PDB file of C-alpha atoms in Angstrom:
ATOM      1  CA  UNK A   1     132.507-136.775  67.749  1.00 77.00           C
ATOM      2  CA  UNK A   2     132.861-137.744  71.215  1.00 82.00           C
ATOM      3  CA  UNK A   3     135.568-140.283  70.737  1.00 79.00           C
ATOM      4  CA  UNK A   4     137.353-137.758  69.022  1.00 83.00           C
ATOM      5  CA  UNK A   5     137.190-135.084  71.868  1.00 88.00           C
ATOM      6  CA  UNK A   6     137.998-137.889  74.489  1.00 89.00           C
ATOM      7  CA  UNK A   7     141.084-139.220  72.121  1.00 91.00           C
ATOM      8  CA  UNK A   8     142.379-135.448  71.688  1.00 92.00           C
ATOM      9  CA  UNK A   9     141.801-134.628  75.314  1.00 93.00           C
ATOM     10  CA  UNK A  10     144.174-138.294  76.656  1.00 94.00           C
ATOM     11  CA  UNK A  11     146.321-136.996  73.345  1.00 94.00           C
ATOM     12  CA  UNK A  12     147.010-133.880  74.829  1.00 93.00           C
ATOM     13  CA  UNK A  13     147.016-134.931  78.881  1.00 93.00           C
ATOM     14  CA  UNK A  14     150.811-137.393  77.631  1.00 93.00           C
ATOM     15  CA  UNK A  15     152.623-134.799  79.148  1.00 92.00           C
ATOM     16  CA  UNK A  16     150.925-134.353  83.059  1.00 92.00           C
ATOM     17  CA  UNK A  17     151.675-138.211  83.347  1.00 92.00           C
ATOM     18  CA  UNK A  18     155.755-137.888  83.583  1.00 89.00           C
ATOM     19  CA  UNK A  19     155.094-137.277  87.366  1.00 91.00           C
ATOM     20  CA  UNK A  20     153.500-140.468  87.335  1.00 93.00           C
ATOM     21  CA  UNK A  21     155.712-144.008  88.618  1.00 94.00           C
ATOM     22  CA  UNK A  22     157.043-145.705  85.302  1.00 89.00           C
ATOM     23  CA  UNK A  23     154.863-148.799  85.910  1.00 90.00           C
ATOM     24  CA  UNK A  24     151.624-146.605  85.902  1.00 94.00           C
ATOM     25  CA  UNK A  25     152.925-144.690  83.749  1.00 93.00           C
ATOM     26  CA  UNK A  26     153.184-147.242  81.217  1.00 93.00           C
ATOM     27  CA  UNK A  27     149.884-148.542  82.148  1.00 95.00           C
ATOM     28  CA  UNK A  28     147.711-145.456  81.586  1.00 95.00           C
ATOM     29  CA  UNK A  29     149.376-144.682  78.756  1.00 94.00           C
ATOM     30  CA  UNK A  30     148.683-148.458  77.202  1.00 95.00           C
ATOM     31  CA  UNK A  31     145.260-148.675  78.182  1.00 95.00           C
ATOM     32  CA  UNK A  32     144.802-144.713  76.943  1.00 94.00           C
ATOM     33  CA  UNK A  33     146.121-145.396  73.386  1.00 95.00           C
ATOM     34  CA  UNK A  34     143.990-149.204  73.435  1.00 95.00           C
ATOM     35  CA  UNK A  35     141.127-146.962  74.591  1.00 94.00           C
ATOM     36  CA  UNK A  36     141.688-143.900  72.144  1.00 94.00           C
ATOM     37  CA  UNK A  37     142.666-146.246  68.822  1.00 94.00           C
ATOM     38  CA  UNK A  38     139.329-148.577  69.868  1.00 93.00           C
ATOM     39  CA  UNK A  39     136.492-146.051  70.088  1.00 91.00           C
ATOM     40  CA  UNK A  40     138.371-143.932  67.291  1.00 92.00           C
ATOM     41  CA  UNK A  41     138.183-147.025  64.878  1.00 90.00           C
ATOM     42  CA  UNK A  42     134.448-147.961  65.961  1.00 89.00           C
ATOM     43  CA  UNK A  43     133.512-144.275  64.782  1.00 86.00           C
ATOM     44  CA  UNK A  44     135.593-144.097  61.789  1.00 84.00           C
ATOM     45  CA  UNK A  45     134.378-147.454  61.093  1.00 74.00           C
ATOM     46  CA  UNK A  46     130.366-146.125  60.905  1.00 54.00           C
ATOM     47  CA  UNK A  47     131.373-143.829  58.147  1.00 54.00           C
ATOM     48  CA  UNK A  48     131.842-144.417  54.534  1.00 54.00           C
ATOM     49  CA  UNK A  49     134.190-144.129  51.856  1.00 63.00           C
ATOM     50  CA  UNK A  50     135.779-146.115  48.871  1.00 75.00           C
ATOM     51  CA  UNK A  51     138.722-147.890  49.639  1.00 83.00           C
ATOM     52  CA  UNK A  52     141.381-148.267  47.089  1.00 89.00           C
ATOM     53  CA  UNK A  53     142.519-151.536  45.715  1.00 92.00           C
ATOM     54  CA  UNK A  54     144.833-153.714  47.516  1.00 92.00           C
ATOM     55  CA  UNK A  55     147.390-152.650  45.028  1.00 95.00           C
ATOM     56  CA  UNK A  56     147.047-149.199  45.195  1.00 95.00           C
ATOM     57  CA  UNK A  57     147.339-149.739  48.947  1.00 94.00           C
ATOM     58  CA  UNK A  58     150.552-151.265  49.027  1.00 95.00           C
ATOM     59  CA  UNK A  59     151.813-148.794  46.437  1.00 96.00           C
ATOM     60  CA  UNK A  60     150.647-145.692  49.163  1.00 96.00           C
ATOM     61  CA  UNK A  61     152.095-147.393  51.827  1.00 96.00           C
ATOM     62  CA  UNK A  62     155.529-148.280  49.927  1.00 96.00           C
ATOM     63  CA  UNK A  63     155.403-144.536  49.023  1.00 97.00           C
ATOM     64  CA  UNK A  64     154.613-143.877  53.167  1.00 96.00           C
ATOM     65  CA  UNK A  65     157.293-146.000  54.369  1.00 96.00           C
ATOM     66  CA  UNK A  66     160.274-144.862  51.874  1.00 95.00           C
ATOM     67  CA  UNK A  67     159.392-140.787  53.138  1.00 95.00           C
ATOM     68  CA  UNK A  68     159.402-141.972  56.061  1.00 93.00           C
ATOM     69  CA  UNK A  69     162.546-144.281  56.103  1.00 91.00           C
ATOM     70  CA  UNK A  70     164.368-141.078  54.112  1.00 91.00           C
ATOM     71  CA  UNK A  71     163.406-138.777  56.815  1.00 87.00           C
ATOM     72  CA  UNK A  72     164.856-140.482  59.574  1.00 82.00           C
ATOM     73  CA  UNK A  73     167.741-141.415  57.602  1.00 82.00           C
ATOM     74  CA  UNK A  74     168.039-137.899  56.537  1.00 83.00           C
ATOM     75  CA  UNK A  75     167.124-135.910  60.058  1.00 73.00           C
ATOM     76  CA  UNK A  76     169.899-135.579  62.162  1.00 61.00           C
ATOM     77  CA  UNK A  77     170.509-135.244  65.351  1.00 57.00           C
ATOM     78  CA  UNK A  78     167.215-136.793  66.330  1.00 59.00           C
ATOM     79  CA  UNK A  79     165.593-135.937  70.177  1.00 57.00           C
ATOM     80  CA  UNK A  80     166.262-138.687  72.433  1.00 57.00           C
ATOM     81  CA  UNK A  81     163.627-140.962  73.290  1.00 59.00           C
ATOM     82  CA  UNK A  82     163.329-143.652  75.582  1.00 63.00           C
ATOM     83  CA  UNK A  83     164.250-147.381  73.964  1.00 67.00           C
ATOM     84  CA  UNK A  84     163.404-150.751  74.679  1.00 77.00           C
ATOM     85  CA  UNK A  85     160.734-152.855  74.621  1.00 83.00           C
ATOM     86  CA  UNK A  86     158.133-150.855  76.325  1.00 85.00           C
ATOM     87  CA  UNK A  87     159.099-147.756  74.650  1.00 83.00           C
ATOM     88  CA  UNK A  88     158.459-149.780  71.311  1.00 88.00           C
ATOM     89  CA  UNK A  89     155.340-150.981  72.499  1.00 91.00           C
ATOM     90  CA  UNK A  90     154.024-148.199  73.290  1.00 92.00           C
ATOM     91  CA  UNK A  91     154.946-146.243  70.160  1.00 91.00           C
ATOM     92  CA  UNK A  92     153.374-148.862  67.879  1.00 95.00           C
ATOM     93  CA  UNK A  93     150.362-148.332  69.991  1.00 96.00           C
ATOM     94  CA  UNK A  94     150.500-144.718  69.826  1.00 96.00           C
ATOM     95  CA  UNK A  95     150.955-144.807  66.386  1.00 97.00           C
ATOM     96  CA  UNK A  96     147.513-146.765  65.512  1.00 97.00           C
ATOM     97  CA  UNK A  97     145.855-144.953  68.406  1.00 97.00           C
ATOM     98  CA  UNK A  98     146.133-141.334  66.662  1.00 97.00           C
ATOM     99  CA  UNK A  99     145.714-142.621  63.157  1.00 97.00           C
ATOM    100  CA  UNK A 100     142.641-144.049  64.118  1.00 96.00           C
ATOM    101  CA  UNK A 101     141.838-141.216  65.482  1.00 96.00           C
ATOM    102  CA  UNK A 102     143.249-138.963  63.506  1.00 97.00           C
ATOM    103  CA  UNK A 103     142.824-140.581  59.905  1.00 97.00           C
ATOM    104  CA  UNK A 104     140.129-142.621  60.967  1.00 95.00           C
ATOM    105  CA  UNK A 105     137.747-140.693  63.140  1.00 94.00           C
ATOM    106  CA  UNK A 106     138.270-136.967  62.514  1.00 95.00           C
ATOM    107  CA  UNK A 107     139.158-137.502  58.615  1.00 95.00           C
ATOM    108  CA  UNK A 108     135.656-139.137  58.607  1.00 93.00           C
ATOM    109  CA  UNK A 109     133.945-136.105  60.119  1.00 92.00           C
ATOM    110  CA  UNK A 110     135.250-134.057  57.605  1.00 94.00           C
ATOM    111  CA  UNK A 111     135.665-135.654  54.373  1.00 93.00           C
ATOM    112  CA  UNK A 112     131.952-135.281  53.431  1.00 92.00           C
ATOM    113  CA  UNK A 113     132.800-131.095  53.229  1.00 96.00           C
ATOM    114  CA  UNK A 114     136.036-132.276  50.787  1.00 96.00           C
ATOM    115  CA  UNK A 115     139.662-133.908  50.825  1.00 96.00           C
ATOM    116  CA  UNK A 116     141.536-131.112  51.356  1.00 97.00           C
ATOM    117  CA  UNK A 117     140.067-129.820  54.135  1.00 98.00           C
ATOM    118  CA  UNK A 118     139.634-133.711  55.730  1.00 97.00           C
ATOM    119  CA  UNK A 119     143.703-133.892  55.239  1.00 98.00           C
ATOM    120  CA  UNK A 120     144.431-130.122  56.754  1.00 98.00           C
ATOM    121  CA  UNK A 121     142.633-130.186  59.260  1.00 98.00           C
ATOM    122  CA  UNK A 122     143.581-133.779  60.298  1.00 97.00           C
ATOM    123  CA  UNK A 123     147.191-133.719  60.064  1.00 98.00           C
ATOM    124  CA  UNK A 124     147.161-129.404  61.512  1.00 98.00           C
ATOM    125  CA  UNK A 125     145.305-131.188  64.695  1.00 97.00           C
ATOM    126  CA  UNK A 126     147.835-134.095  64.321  1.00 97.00           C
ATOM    127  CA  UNK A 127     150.893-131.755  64.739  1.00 97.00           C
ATOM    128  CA  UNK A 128     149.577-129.260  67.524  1.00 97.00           C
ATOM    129  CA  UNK A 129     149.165-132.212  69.825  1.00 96.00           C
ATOM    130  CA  UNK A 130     152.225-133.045  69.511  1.00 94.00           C
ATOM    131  CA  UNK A 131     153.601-129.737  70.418  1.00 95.00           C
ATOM    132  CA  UNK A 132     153.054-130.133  74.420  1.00 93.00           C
ATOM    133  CA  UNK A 133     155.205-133.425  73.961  1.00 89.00           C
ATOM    134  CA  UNK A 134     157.767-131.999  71.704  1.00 89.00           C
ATOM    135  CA  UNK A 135     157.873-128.783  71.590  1.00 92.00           C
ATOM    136  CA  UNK A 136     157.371-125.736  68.849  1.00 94.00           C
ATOM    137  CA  UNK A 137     160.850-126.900  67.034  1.00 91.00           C
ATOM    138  CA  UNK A 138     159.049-130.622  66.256  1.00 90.00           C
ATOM    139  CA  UNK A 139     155.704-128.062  64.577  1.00 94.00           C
ATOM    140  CA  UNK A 140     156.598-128.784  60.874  1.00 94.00           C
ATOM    141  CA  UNK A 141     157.960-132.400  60.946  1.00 91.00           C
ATOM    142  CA  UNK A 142     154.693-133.580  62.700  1.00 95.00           C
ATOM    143  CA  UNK A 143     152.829-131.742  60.256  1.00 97.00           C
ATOM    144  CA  UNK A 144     154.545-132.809  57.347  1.00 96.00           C
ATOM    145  CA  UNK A 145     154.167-136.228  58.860  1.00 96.00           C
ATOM    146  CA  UNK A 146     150.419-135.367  59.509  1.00 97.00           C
ATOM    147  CA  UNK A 147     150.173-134.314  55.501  1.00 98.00           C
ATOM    148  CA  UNK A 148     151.772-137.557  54.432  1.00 98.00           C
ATOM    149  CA  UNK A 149     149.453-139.597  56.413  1.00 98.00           C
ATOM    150  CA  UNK A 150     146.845-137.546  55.465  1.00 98.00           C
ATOM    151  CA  UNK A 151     147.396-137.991  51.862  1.00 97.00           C
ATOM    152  CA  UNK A 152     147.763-141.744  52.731  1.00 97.00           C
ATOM    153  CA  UNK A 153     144.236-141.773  54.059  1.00 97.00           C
ATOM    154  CA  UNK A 154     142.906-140.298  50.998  1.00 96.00           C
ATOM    155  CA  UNK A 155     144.891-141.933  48.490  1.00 96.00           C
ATOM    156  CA  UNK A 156     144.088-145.709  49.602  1.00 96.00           C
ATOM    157  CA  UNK A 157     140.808-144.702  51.876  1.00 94.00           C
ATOM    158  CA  UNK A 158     141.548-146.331  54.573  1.00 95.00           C
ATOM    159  CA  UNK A 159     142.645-145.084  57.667  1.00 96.00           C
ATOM    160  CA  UNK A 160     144.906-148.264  58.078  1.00 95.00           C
ATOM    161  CA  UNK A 161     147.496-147.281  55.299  1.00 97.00           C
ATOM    162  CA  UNK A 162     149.004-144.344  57.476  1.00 97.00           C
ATOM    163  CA  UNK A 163     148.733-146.469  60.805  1.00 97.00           C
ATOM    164  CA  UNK A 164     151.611-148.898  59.487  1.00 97.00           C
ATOM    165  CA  UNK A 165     153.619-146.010  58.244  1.00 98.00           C
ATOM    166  CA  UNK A 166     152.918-144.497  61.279  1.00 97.00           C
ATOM    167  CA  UNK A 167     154.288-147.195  63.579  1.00 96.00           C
ATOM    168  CA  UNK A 168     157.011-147.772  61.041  1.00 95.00           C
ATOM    169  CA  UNK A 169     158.135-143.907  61.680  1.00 93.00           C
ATOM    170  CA  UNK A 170     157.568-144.571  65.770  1.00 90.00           C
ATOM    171  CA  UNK A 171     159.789-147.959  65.062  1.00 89.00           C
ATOM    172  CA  UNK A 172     162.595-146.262  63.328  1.00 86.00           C
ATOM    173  CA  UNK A 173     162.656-143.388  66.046  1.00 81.00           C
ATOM    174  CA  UNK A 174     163.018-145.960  68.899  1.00 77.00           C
ATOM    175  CA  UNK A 175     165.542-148.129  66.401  1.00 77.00           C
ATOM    176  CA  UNK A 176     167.935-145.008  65.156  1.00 74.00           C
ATOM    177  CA  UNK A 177     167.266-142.700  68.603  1.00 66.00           C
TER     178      UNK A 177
END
């Protein structure tokens, strides 16, 4: 529980560090999501739950990826985002960071009161942190995004699923920005 309040409260603190220099910037935000994604993934990892097999996996994550792909592909004009190498580091980092906290951590809390309410609640906390990044007008792509990944978690039990479809989504932002 705590590593969920401490990823949330980093997760929601993104926007206070654009006053920041760009090198410490960076820096707090790299060692945040290393932080975040660790402690998330130790406490996901001391719960349960059935993992799918490997070919079920793939199969949710092929599913994962294609939405994904056909989203970005589809959405248009896109918000600009930084590019380049750190920008891509960074977003593959977020990416794992928030699943495992997201799908990892918090999913685990709550899957033991049911799916559904493990996957709502997940990907409804998923979007609304996103909100002081990018605004009210980003509200129902992140949570469709937090749905997907949510029924990702579910459908292969493992948190891991949605992290690559995750940083595939972050990659194809910085790629097609």
């Amino acid at each position: 529980m705590l590593a969920a309040l401490a990823g949330l409260a980093f997760l929601l603190a993104r926007p206070g560090l654009e006053a920041l220099p760009a090198g410490a910037r960076t820096g707090v935000l790299a060692g945040g999501y290393l932080a975040t994604g660790l402690a998330a993934a130790l406490a996901a990892g001391q719960a349960g739950g059935q993992a799918a097999s490997p070919r079920r996996r793939a199969v949710v994550l092929a599913l994962g990826i294609a939405a994904v792909a056909a989203a970005a592909l589809l959405a248009r004009p896109v918000p600009p985002l930084p590019g380049g190498t750190v920008a891509l580091g960074l977003g593959l980092l977020a990416a794992v960071a928030e699943e495992a906290l997201f799908r990892g951590a918090l999913y685990a809390l709550l899957e033991r009161r049911g799916a559904l309410l493990a996957v709502g609640v997940s990907a409804s906390m998923f979007a609304l942190v996103h909100v002081p990044s990018y605004g009210l007008a980003a509200l129902p792509v992140d949570l469709g995004a937090g749905l997907l990944f949510g029924w990702q978690r579910w459908a292969s039990g493992r948190w891991t699923v949605p992290a690559a479809t995750h940083a595939a989504a972050n990659l194809l932002a910085v790629i097609l920005r």
